[in-house]
Every structure is written in structure tokens, then in C-alpha cells.
Tab-separated table of C-alpha atoms and ligand atoms in Angstrom:
chain	number	residue	atom	x	y	z
L	8	UNK	CA	90.099	56.500	41.789
L	9	UNK	CA	88.565	59.489	40.030
L	10	UNK	CA	87.125	59.057	36.539
L	11	UNK	CA	86.035	62.075	34.551
L	12	UNK	CA	84.553	62.477	31.080
L	13	UNK	CA	85.314	65.811	29.435
L	14	UNK	CA	83.567	66.973	26.292
L	15	UNK	CA	85.691	69.461	24.385
L	16	UNK	CA	83.970	71.698	21.834
L	17	UNK	CA	87.322	71.538	20.035
L	18	UNK	CA	90.477	69.651	21.032
L	19	UNK	CA	93.895	69.741	19.380
L	20	UNK	CA	94.957	66.108	19.027
L	21	UNK	CA	98.470	64.847	18.189
L	22	UNK	CA	99.614	64.927	14.561
L	23	UNK	CA	96.616	67.034	13.553
L	24	UNK	CA	97.097	70.211	11.532
L	25	UNK	CA	94.141	71.791	13.252
L	26	UNK	CA	91.669	71.145	16.069
L	27	UNK	CA	88.983	68.457	15.978
L	28	UNK	CA	85.365	69.266	16.934
L	29	UNK	CA	83.440	67.460	19.680
L	30	UNK	CA	86.043	65.279	21.336
L	31	UNK	CA	85.276	63.101	24.336
L	32	UNK	CA	88.340	62.922	26.612
L	33	UNK	CA	88.261	60.390	29.436
L	34	UNK	CA	90.642	60.574	32.396
L	35	UNK	CA	91.278	58.343	35.389
L	36	UNK	CA	93.263	60.064	38.136
L	37	UNK	CA	96.307	61.653	36.485
L	38	UNK	CA	96.088	59.871	33.106
L	39	UNK	CA	94.158	60.200	29.873
L	40	UNK	CA	92.366	56.904	29.245
L	41	UNK	CA	90.232	57.705	26.206
L	42	UNK	CA	90.169	60.193	23.329
L	43	UNK	CA	87.150	59.867	21.002
L	44	UNK	CA	86.089	62.311	18.303
L	45	UNK	CA	82.287	62.118	18.282
L	46	UNK	CA	81.434	63.809	15.002
L	47	UNK	CA	81.187	63.659	12.140
L	48	UNK	CA	82.917	60.381	11.282
L	49	UNK	CA	84.140	59.079	14.638
L	50	UNK	CA	81.067	57.677	16.343
L	51	UNK	CA	77.977	58.842	14.507
L	52	UNK	CA	75.690	56.997	16.923
L	53	UNK	CA	77.193	58.514	20.039
L	54	UNK	CA	75.574	61.906	19.778
L	55	UNK	CA	76.914	64.766	21.864
L	56	UNK	CA	73.510	65.210	23.486
L	57	UNK	CA	73.536	61.859	25.299
L	58	UNK	CA	76.684	62.675	27.262
L	59	UNK	CA	74.815	64.191	30.177
L	60	UNK	CA	77.543	63.308	32.688
L	61	UNK	CA	80.432	64.844	30.745
L	62	UNK	CA	82.052	68.107	31.867
L	63	UNK	CA	81.632	70.560	28.999
L	64	UNK	CA	84.758	72.414	27.876
L	65	UNK	CA	83.538	75.244	25.637
L	66	UNK	CA	86.234	76.657	23.343
L	67	UNK	CA	89.481	75.000	22.289
L	68	UNK	CA	91.205	72.488	24.570
L	69	UNK	CA	94.959	72.143	24.212
L	70	UNK	CA	97.418	69.813	25.949
L	71	UNK	CA	99.277	71.269	28.943
L	72	UNK	CA	101.769	73.957	27.964
L	73	UNK	CA	105.395	73.923	29.134
L	74	UNK	CA	107.565	76.810	30.241
L	75	UNK	CA	111.025	75.333	29.736
L	76	UNK	CA	113.028	78.278	31.068
L	77	UNK	CA	112.196	80.312	34.161
L	78	UNK	CA	114.042	82.334	36.772
L	79	UNK	CA	111.121	82.895	39.144
L	80	UNK	CA	112.554	85.926	40.944
L	81	UNK	CA	113.013	87.910	37.717
L	82	UNK	CA	109.252	88.493	37.834
L	83	UNK	CA	109.965	91.162	40.471
L	84	UNK	CA	111.650	93.275	37.765
L	85	UNK	CA	108.635	93.423	35.440
L	86	UNK	CA	107.601	96.972	34.653
L	87	UNK	CA	110.513	98.409	36.617
L	88	UNK	CA	113.396	97.971	34.197
L	89	UNK	CA	112.041	98.694	30.735
L	90	UNK	CA	112.154	102.477	30.466
L	91	UNK	CA	115.818	103.361	30.433
L	92	UNK	CA	118.704	102.815	28.052
L	93	UNK	CA	121.166	99.978	28.405
L	94	UNK	CA	121.242	96.329	27.431
L	95	UNK	CA	121.332	92.833	28.899
L	96	UNK	CA	124.323	93.711	31.086
L	97	UNK	CA	122.797	96.831	32.704
L	98	UNK	CA	119.520	94.938	33.252
L	99	UNK	CA	121.549	92.213	34.929
L	100	UNK	CA	122.813	94.665	37.575
L	101	UNK	CA	119.202	95.504	38.477
L	102	UNK	CA	118.399	91.799	38.633
L	103	UNK	CA	121.321	91.156	41.008
L	104	UNK	CA	119.954	93.849	43.349
L	105	UNK	CA	116.779	91.781	43.848
L	106	UNK	CA	118.786	88.694	44.797
L	107	UNK	CA	120.207	90.522	47.826
L	108	UNK	CA	116.701	90.759	49.318
L	109	UNK	CA	115.614	87.139	48.829
L	110	UNK	CA	115.647	84.486	51.536
L	111	UNK	CA	113.929	81.074	51.618
L	112	UNK	CA	110.625	82.486	52.917
L	113	UNK	CA	110.382	85.467	50.554
L	114	UNK	CA	111.484	83.293	47.644
L	115	UNK	CA	108.789	80.707	48.409
L	116	UNK	CA	106.097	83.410	48.430
L	117	UNK	CA	107.341	85.045	45.227
L	118	UNK	CA	107.817	81.786	43.317
L	119	UNK	CA	104.391	80.464	44.400
L	120	UNK	CA	102.761	83.595	42.985
L	121	UNK	CA	104.783	83.396	39.756
L	122	UNK	CA	104.013	79.710	39.214
L	123	UNK	CA	100.338	80.451	39.885
L	124	UNK	CA	100.495	83.176	37.216
L	125	UNK	CA	101.895	80.509	34.899
L	126	UNK	CA	99.008	78.186	35.780
L	127	UNK	CA	96.532	80.903	34.781
L	128	UNK	CA	98.335	81.096	31.415
L	129	UNK	CA	97.916	77.346	30.759
L	130	UNK	CA	101.395	76.281	31.852
L	131	UNK	CA	101.309	72.891	33.583
L	132	UNK	CA	105.065	72.310	33.862
L	133	UNK	CA	108.000	74.671	34.418
L	134	UNK	CA	111.766	74.337	34.221
L	135	UNK	CA	113.275	76.486	36.953
L	136	UNK	CA	116.873	77.357	36.097
L	137	UNK	CA	117.955	77.830	39.688
L	138	UNK	CA	121.211	79.472	40.751
L	139	UNK	CA	120.402	81.511	43.896
L	140	UNK	CA	121.615	78.762	46.184
L	141	UNK	CA	123.309	80.299	49.216
L	142	UNK	CA	122.917	82.972	51.870
L	143	UNK	CA	124.410	86.474	51.893
L	144	UNK	CA	128.093	86.524	51.026
L	145	UNK	CA	127.869	82.972	49.720
L	146	UNK	CA	127.556	81.361	53.144
L	147	UNK	CA	125.540	78.150	52.770
L	148	UNK	CA	122.291	77.890	54.712
L	149	UNK	CA	122.112	75.168	57.405
L	150	UNK	CA	120.318	73.150	54.708
L	151	UNK	CA	122.359	74.039	51.602
L	152	UNK	CA	119.392	73.161	49.359
L	153	UNK	CA	116.790	75.208	51.228
L	154	UNK	CA	116.323	77.637	48.321
L	155	UNK	CA	115.694	74.757	45.897
L	156	UNK	CA	113.287	73.212	48.398
L	157	UNK	CA	111.414	76.534	48.512
L	158	UNK	CA	110.961	76.413	44.727
L	159	UNK	CA	109.730	72.811	44.860
L	160	UNK	CA	107.220	73.753	47.573
L	161	UNK	CA	106.161	76.832	45.601
L	162	UNK	CA	105.274	74.724	42.557
L	163	UNK	CA	103.329	72.261	44.726
L	164	UNK	CA	101.307	75.072	46.281
L	165	UNK	CA	100.692	76.669	42.883
L	166	UNK	CA	99.650	73.263	41.492
L	167	UNK	CA	102.053	72.794	38.561
L	168	UNK	CA	104.915	70.368	37.894
L	169	UNK	CA	108.498	71.554	38.202
L	170	UNK	CA	111.899	70.421	37.015
L	171	UNK	CA	114.515	71.996	39.274
L	172	UNK	CA	117.431	72.680	36.938
L	173	UNK	CA	120.057	73.206	39.606
L	174	UNK	CA	122.733	75.422	38.088
L	175	UNK	CA	126.457	75.143	38.556
L	176	UNK	CA	127.792	78.717	38.705
L	177	UNK	CA	131.451	79.109	39.593
L	178	UNK	CA	133.076	82.093	37.865
L	179	UNK	CA	132.143	85.585	36.725
L	180	UNK	CA	133.810	85.580	33.294
L	181	UNK	CA	134.977	83.211	30.588
L	182	UNK	CA	138.586	83.757	31.694
L	183	UNK	CA	137.779	82.630	35.238
L	184	UNK	CA	137.429	85.793	37.308
L	185	UNK	CA	136.019	84.918	40.755
L	186	UNK	CA	132.448	85.630	41.821
L	187	UNK	CA	132.033	88.903	43.692
L	188	UNK	CA	129.163	90.791	45.352
L	189	UNK	CA	125.698	89.329	44.733
L	190	UNK	CA	127.147	86.556	42.543
L	191	UNK	CA	128.746	84.962	45.605
L	192	UNK	CA	125.350	83.513	46.525
L	193	UNK	CA	125.393	81.455	43.306
L	194	UNK	CA	128.682	79.611	43.779
L	195	UNK	CA	129.579	76.177	45.153
L	196	UNK	CA	133.363	76.517	44.695
L	197	UNK	CA	133.820	73.817	42.091
L	198	UNK	CA	131.729	71.349	40.100
L	199	UNK	CA	132.456	68.435	42.444
L	200	UNK	CA	131.054	70.348	45.408
L	201	UNK	CA	128.089	71.420	43.255
L	202	UNK	CA	127.415	67.724	42.532
L	203	UNK	CA	127.726	66.773	46.206
L	204	UNK	CA	125.209	69.439	47.199
L	205	UNK	CA	122.738	68.414	44.500
L	206	UNK	CA	123.147	64.719	45.311
L	207	UNK	CA	122.083	65.472	48.890
L	208	UNK	CA	118.721	66.796	47.716
L	209	UNK	CA	115.607	64.824	46.843
L	210	UNK	CA	112.627	67.016	45.925
L	211	UNK	CA	109.495	66.330	47.926
L	212	UNK	CA	106.409	65.368	45.934
L	213	UNK	CA	105.605	63.576	42.693
L	214	UNK	CA	105.206	66.928	40.935
L	215	UNK	CA	108.948	67.640	40.941
L	216	UNK	CA	112.080	66.160	39.425
L	217	UNK	CA	115.739	67.156	39.324
L	218	UNK	CA	117.749	68.405	36.399
L	219	UNK	CA	121.143	70.006	36.017
L	220	UNK	CA	122.274	73.276	34.520
L	221	UNK	CA	125.532	74.794	33.431
L	222	UNK	CA	124.821	78.469	33.910
L	223	UNK	CA	126.924	79.403	30.856
L	224	UNK	CA	130.475	79.181	29.564
L	225	UNK	CA	131.054	82.380	31.537
L	226	UNK	CA	130.181	80.684	34.811
L	227	UNK	CA	131.615	77.163	34.477
L	228	UNK	CA	135.303	76.763	33.538
L	229	UNK	CA	136.029	74.432	30.629
L	230	UNK	CA	137.722	71.835	32.831
L	231	UNK	CA	134.581	71.529	35.010
L	232	UNK	CA	131.998	71.143	32.239
L	233	UNK	CA	132.373	67.376	32.018
L	234	UNK	CA	131.676	66.945	35.741
L	235	UNK	CA	128.253	68.540	35.405
L	236	UNK	CA	127.511	66.635	32.198
L	237	UNK	CA	128.499	63.341	33.846
L	238	UNK	CA	126.185	64.030	36.792
L	239	UNK	CA	123.264	64.541	34.403
L	240	UNK	CA	124.059	61.323	32.508
L	241	UNK	CA	124.447	59.335	35.724
L	242	UNK	CA	121.103	60.642	37.037
L	243	UNK	CA	119.364	60.365	33.652
L	244	UNK	CA	118.425	64.039	34.145
L	245	UNK	CA	117.948	66.857	31.655
L	246	UNK	CA	120.848	69.310	31.351
L	247	UNK	CA	120.251	72.945	30.377
L	248	UNK	CA	122.758	75.686	29.562
L	249	UNK	CA	122.494	79.364	28.610
L	250	UNK	CA	124.179	79.620	25.206
L	251	UNK	CA	125.177	82.526	22.967
L	252	UNK	CA	122.512	84.928	24.197
L	253	UNK	CA	125.035	87.732	23.654
L	254	UNK	CA	127.715	88.283	20.997
L	255	UNK	CA	130.039	89.361	23.831
L	256	UNK	CA	129.928	85.805	25.215
L	257	UNK	CA	130.939	84.401	21.825
L	258	UNK	CA	133.799	86.914	21.508
L	259	UNK	CA	135.126	86.206	25.007
L	260	UNK	CA	134.935	82.435	24.475
L	261	UNK	CA	136.803	82.649	21.172
L	262	UNK	CA	139.471	84.858	22.785
L	263	UNK	CA	140.042	82.492	25.720
L	264	UNK	CA	139.363	79.058	24.209
L	265	UNK	CA	139.748	79.608	20.469
L	266	UNK	CA	136.253	78.277	19.782
L	267	UNK	CA	132.604	79.235	20.120
L	268	UNK	CA	130.625	78.413	23.269
L	269	UNK	CA	128.840	75.630	21.344
L	270	UNK	CA	132.186	74.283	20.145
L	271	UNK	CA	133.484	74.288	23.702
L	272	UNK	CA	130.411	72.444	25.013
L	273	UNK	CA	130.701	69.865	22.225
L	274	UNK	CA	134.363	69.285	23.009
L	275	UNK	CA	133.559	68.546	26.653
L	276	UNK	CA	130.681	66.150	26.019
L	277	UNK	CA	127.882	68.500	27.046
L	278	UNK	CA	125.824	68.253	23.840
L	279	UNK	CA	123.512	65.259	24.045
L	280	UNK	CA	119.908	64.434	23.246
L	281	UNK	CA	118.924	65.309	26.840
L	282	UNK	CA	120.659	68.705	26.635
L	283	UNK	CA	118.808	71.956	25.999
L	284	UNK	CA	120.622	75.131	25.009
L	285	UNK	CA	118.731	78.210	26.160
L	286	UNK	CA	118.529	81.156	23.735
L	287	UNK	CA	121.079	80.181	21.030
L	288	UNK	CA	120.471	83.646	19.626
L	289	UNK	CA	123.882	84.058	17.991
L	290	UNK	CA	125.108	80.617	16.849
L	291	UNK	CA	127.358	80.134	13.816
L	292	UNK	CA	126.324	77.706	11.062
L	293	UNK	CA	128.803	75.219	12.500
L	294	UNK	CA	127.198	75.639	15.939
L	295	UNK	CA	123.767	74.843	14.498
L	296	UNK	CA	125.293	71.756	12.883
L	297	UNK	CA	126.794	70.576	16.192
L	298	UNK	CA	123.516	71.036	18.073
L	299	UNK	CA	121.584	69.264	15.317
L	300	UNK	CA	123.983	66.305	15.124
L	301	UNK	CA	123.682	65.815	18.878
L	302	UNK	CA	119.876	66.224	18.661
L	303	UNK	CA	120.202	68.712	21.515
L	304	UNK	CA	117.249	71.024	21.980
L	305	UNK	CA	117.059	74.810	21.947
L	306	UNK	CA	114.749	76.762	24.233
L	307	UNK	CA	113.828	80.088	22.666
L	308	UNK	CA	112.728	82.928	24.952
L	309	UNK	CA	111.441	85.451	22.411
L	310	UNK	CA	109.767	87.963	24.728
L	311	UNK	CA	112.849	88.169	26.942
L	312	UNK	CA	115.183	88.339	23.962
L	313	UNK	CA	113.196	91.246	22.561
L	314	UNK	CA	112.974	92.985	25.949
L	315	UNK	CA	116.739	92.750	26.523
L	316	UNK	CA	117.635	93.696	22.934
L	317	UNK	CA	119.422	90.341	22.504
L	318	UNK	CA	118.525	89.675	18.873
L	319	UNK	CA	116.567	87.004	16.977
L	320	UNK	CA	117.665	83.368	17.074
L	321	UNK	CA	117.645	81.431	13.765
L	322	UNK	CA	114.605	79.317	14.683
L	323	UNK	CA	113.799	77.897	11.237
L	324	UNK	CA	117.425	77.098	10.484
L	325	UNK	CA	117.753	75.290	13.818
L	326	UNK	CA	114.521	73.329	13.313
L	327	UNK	CA	115.699	72.320	9.827
L	328	UNK	CA	118.918	71.009	11.396
L	329	UNK	CA	116.861	68.607	13.542
L	330	UNK	CA	116.969	70.662	16.735
L	331	UNK	CA	113.763	70.345	18.824
L	332	UNK	CA	112.547	73.827	19.808
L	333	UNK	CA	110.902	74.675	23.114
L	334	UNK	CA	109.845	77.941	24.753
L	335	UNK	CA	110.612	79.775	27.979
L	336	UNK	CA	109.502	83.020	29.571
L	337	UNK	CA	112.936	83.415	31.221
L	338	UNK	CA	112.856	86.941	32.727
L	339	UNK	CA	109.027	86.974	32.814
L	340	UNK	CA	108.754	90.322	31.060
L	341	UNK	CA	105.457	88.665	30.164
L	342	UNK	CA	104.119	85.189	30.977
L	343	UNK	CA	102.056	84.294	27.939
L	344	UNK	CA	102.716	81.091	25.964
L	345	UNK	CA	100.639	82.384	23.028
L	346	UNK	CA	102.763	85.512	22.705
L	347	UNK	CA	105.933	83.435	23.080
L	348	UNK	CA	104.876	80.875	20.442
L	349	UNK	CA	103.682	83.300	17.770
L	350	UNK	CA	106.937	85.252	18.188
L	351	UNK	CA	108.798	82.220	16.806
L	352	UNK	CA	106.954	82.692	13.510
L	353	UNK	CA	106.634	86.473	13.573
L	354	UNK	CA	110.327	87.080	14.331
L	355	UNK	CA	111.234	84.940	11.315
L	356	UNK	CA	108.915	87.098	9.228
L	357	UNK	CA	110.683	90.259	10.393
L	358	UNK	CA	114.056	88.778	9.580
L	359	UNK	CA	113.176	87.320	6.175
L	360	UNK	CA	110.308	89.628	5.104
L	361	UNK	CA	108.396	86.453	4.205
L	362	UNK	CA	105.508	84.655	5.947
L	363	UNK	CA	104.837	81.003	6.704
L	364	UNK	CA	107.858	79.453	8.441
L	365	UNK	CA	106.037	77.533	11.197
L	366	UNK	CA	102.527	76.077	10.940
L	367	UNK	CA	100.150	76.543	13.889
L	368	UNK	CA	100.576	72.839	14.781
L	369	UNK	CA	104.361	73.406	14.958
L	370	UNK	CA	103.802	76.281	17.389
L	371	UNK	CA	101.600	74.010	19.520
L	372	UNK	CA	104.207	71.259	19.794
L	373	UNK	CA	106.910	73.842	20.551
L	374	UNK	CA	104.761	75.191	23.376
L	375	UNK	CA	103.764	71.793	24.739
L	376	UNK	CA	105.249	68.368	23.922
L	377	UNK	CA	108.796	69.484	23.124
L	378	UNK	CA	108.977	71.681	26.197
L	379	UNK	CA	107.780	68.978	28.589
L	380	UNK	CA	110.251	66.511	27.036
L	381	UNK	CA	113.095	69.021	27.487
L	382	UNK	CA	112.245	68.986	31.185
L	383	UNK	CA	112.208	65.182	31.423
L	384	UNK	CA	108.402	64.757	31.353
L	385	UNK	CA	108.089	62.646	28.217
L	386	UNK	CA	104.518	61.628	29.097
L	387	UNK	CA	103.068	65.146	28.946
L	388	UNK	CA	102.052	67.621	26.277
L	389	UNK	CA	99.701	65.514	24.123
L	390	UNK	CA	96.017	64.761	24.400
L	391	UNK	CA	96.621	61.037	23.947
L	392	UNK	CA	95.791	57.844	25.821
L	393	UNK	CA	98.422	57.136	28.482
L	394	UNK	CA	99.627	60.721	28.716
L	395	UNK	CA	99.211	62.910	31.776
L	396	UNK	CA	95.750	64.394	32.169
L	397	UNK	CA	96.683	68.014	31.439
L	398	UNK	CA	93.978	69.987	29.621
L	399	UNK	CA	94.112	73.708	28.855
L	400	UNK	CA	90.951	75.317	27.548
L	401	UNK	CA	91.009	78.604	25.644
L	402	UNK	CA	87.786	80.549	25.159
L	403	UNK	CA	86.713	81.389	21.622
L	404	UNK	CA	84.250	84.094	22.674
L	405	UNK	CA	86.484	86.815	24.113
L	406	UNK	CA	87.039	90.153	22.442
L	407	UNK	CA	90.304	88.741	21.083
L	408	UNK	CA	89.107	85.323	19.977
L	409	UNK	CA	85.481	85.842	18.860
L	410	UNK	CA	85.136	84.815	15.231
L	411	UNK	CA	88.617	83.274	15.091
L	412	UNK	CA	89.109	79.887	13.417
L	413	UNK	CA	90.206	77.592	16.294
L	414	UNK	CA	93.694	76.984	14.850
L	415	UNK	CA	94.158	80.746	14.806
L	416	UNK	CA	94.431	81.025	18.593
L	417	UNK	CA	98.213	81.021	18.203
L	418	UNK	CA	97.957	84.356	16.438
L	419	UNK	CA	94.953	85.822	18.275
L	420	UNK	CA	94.684	84.598	21.872
L	421	UNK	CA	96.474	85.755	24.998
L	422	UNK	CA	97.049	84.109	28.361
L	423	UNK	CA	93.937	85.953	29.564
L	424	UNK	CA	91.809	83.717	27.300
L	425	UNK	CA	92.656	80.557	29.253
L	426	UNK	CA	89.505	79.646	31.177
L	427	UNK	CA	90.219	76.194	32.570
L	428	UNK	CA	93.390	74.286	33.386
L	429	UNK	CA	93.556	70.668	34.493
L	430	UNK	CA	96.923	69.386	35.764
L	431	UNK	CA	97.397	65.666	36.368
L	432	UNK	CA	93.601	65.260	36.422
L	433	UNK	CA	92.929	68.039	38.948
L	434	UNK	CA	91.131	71.273	38.057
L	435	UNK	CA	93.614	74.039	38.909
L	436	UNK	CA	92.091	76.978	37.042
L	437	UNK	CA	88.339	77.364	36.686
L	438	UNK	CA	86.502	80.187	34.963
L	439	UNK	CA	89.827	82.007	34.570
L	440	UNK	CA	90.634	81.930	38.287
L	441	UNK	CA	93.134	79.866	40.263
L	442	UNK	CA	91.129	77.552	42.519
L	443	UNK	CA	93.143	78.215	45.698
L	444	UNK	CA	95.213	81.409	45.279
L	445	UNK	CA	94.409	85.096	44.769
L	446	UNK	CA	97.214	85.427	42.232
L	447	UNK	CA	97.303	89.224	41.662
L	448	UNK	CA	97.267	89.820	45.418
L	449	UNK	CA	100.014	87.253	46.018
L	450	UNK	CA	102.160	88.784	43.296
L	451	UNK	CA	101.708	92.310	44.649
L	452	UNK	CA	102.582	91.300	48.211
L	453	UNK	CA	105.545	89.109	47.295
L	454	UNK	CA	107.065	91.670	44.932
L	455	UNK	CA	106.571	94.574	47.351
L	456	UNK	CA	108.675	92.609	49.843
L	457	UNK	CA	111.722	92.339	47.565
L	458	UNK	CA	111.593	95.068	44.876
L	459	UNK	CA	112.597	98.722	45.208
X	13	ZN	ZN1	117.845	82.512	31.679
């Protein structure tokens, strides 16, 4: 049993509009066992000076941040695909080219480096939306879940928790064209065989859990949607689905099915409280109503959506409809939860030409508690007794954060300001460095092996 007393210069506690000064946080193994503000009103007798055994956390300590939408291998495209013309669809062709060079070993190395980059940014849990299942030409590996196992191992080695959102991916278009070329590696044939493959897999290690994904209404025919949804219900697992990232998807779905993608998912029982729609950039008002009624979540990926010229999702309107919002770095154009979170507010400002749609505390919960819950970790994302001992400390003395009011980190800080990260009670990042991995070197080596 390991007990630790941490003394945070500032800590952002649940339900608080802004951080609290001088907070004693006690942890035993992977759990928070005490949270005590020491000044000014909390315990006036327990002065900060007497806590000689406590580990000092200078700066602002946040709960663990969640990255609810990742495709680890997309990191290999960063800085290589931003200069030309085109859109989501032309970028996708470049992304497919990388898949042809990935195997279980190269994917493990790349994903470990990417998850370690996330750790440095304060991310303690990731949702990996995983669809690169099979070998070249779609031939299953001897172990048909070896690619998923590589991702689970990668997260363990990088030190963060992972929800493997195993994606069902069957067709190339809404009207059911078959998978061809690189897409063949994604397919299981039909949803029943997808479920059989996923049922045969149990992730190794307490850091990982299973979830399901419907890649999109392009990739799963309407008559197979319920099979995936039923698997998720039966396993009490989160279910994620790419939704209305592109107007072209909405148009194709209306042409084939006479309804929007959200309408189609609702009709087939996909929208539930444990469901998260990823993007939801172009929903109709009726779509927002359906998601809100079901209490389904939406995972916004603002830096990817801006990079791919997708558009701006109606974040405030969705939150007002009762939809919990989470955040994902998706294509990993950047991995920076601060940039992702402030974009939720700043994009609304650009759209409405008005300020003040989301308070800093709203941005915190979007980046932490809601994201972990969307991944099935309902005991993470709050500095509260009984929750997982995840602590992310942001320095307030960098060139970006010096002189900033602590609550202002959401508008001023970057991932580079994260100095210390504790995951499940273990120090993973210290003094801005990963405790076991040379992350820039690992990224450079792993990407050189698969990018052109
Ligand atoms: Zn995605």
C-alpha cells in the first residue's frame, strides 16, 4: 500500500467555478482518499508549513484529462498533409496510404509514442477508435485481435488508461459498396462476425477496457446497426460512432435512407446514454433533439475539424439540449487538451460574434469528467474522494502562464505547460518529462518507419 500526501498550490475541485488555493490531496494506491483545502477557511490551524512530508505541486493541479477520440496512427500524418488543397476526402487517401505500412510491431511502437505524447499533455485516459484490424488484403492475422492487443500494450507501456473502441467497418459507402484497397483491412464481413471477433478478445491489464464503435453510417449498413448496438448493451460497454462530420454523409444518407444519419441511428436503437457521437458537426435541429432526448454524448474534435475544413459543430446548442460534450484529438494534428477545450468557446465566438458561451469550469469538465465517462471510466476526472488518483499539474510560471489568473489556463496554457502527471497514483510525467520514455525520439523513429 502506497500513501502519498500532495500539496497543491492550486487545485480545481468539483463544482467550483475556479481553483482553490493550498489543497492537501491524499492518495492511497490508485484512489484519492482525502481532499482538504487548508486556507483560508478550511483548516486554519493546519498551516501549510507543517506539512513537511507532503509532495509540493507548484502551479495548478487539475484532474486527469481525457482524450475521447483517437486514431493513433494518424499521428504519422502530422506536418505532412497540411500544405496542399483538398478536403477531408483527399486527406483520407493520404491516411489510407499509411495503413498499408502498419503491422502489429510497427503499430505498437507508433501507438506507444503517441500515447506517451498524450501523457505529456496531461491525458490520463484515451478512447482509441480502432478499425485497422486485419492484415494486407483483409486477411486476418493468426490472432485476429493482434492489432487491438498492440494498442492495449502500447497504452500500458505509455502509462495511460485506454478504452479500445473496436470499430465495425463493413462497407465503403452509404449505399453499400464493398471495401476495396486499403479499406479491406478494416472489414469483418458482417456485424455478427465483428461481434464474434471482439468477443474472443479480453484486453490484458487493469488499465484497459473494451468498447464498441460503428465507424459511420457509410461503413455499417442500416440492417447491421442493431447488432453492434446490442453487443454494447450486452457488454455494458460504451458505443461510439462518427456522425455528420461531412455534409456529403448527410446527403448520401438522405438519398439512400430518406433520413439523416442521426435519424437512422435513432431508428435502429443506437442512441443511448452510453453512446457518443463523434464530431456532430452538421446536425439538423431535429438531430440535436434526438441526441439530447437519448442523453447521448457528443465528442468534439475542434483541432481536427479545423484542419480538415469540416466546419464548426453547434456546441452550445447541443449542450443546451442536454448533450454531454467531450473532446478528442482524432487525427492528432495537435495533441493539446488546452487548445482543444478553448476551441469549444472560441469557435462559438467566431460563429456568433459574441463572447461567453462556456465558462472555464465547463471547459474543464468537458476535458476531464465527461470524457472519461464517455469511455466508461465513471470514477475518473474529478479531484474527489473515491475517484482515481489522477493529478495533472500545470505550471503558472512559464512564458505563457506567468501572471495568469489560475482559471485562465484554459485560454493561456498549452500542453507544454504540464509539468507533472500522476495516473492511478503513479507519477508518469515529472518535470515535464515522461519517466520511462524518450517521447520525441520514439515518435521520430516510429513515424520514420511508416510515413513517406
Ligand atoms: Zn475519427
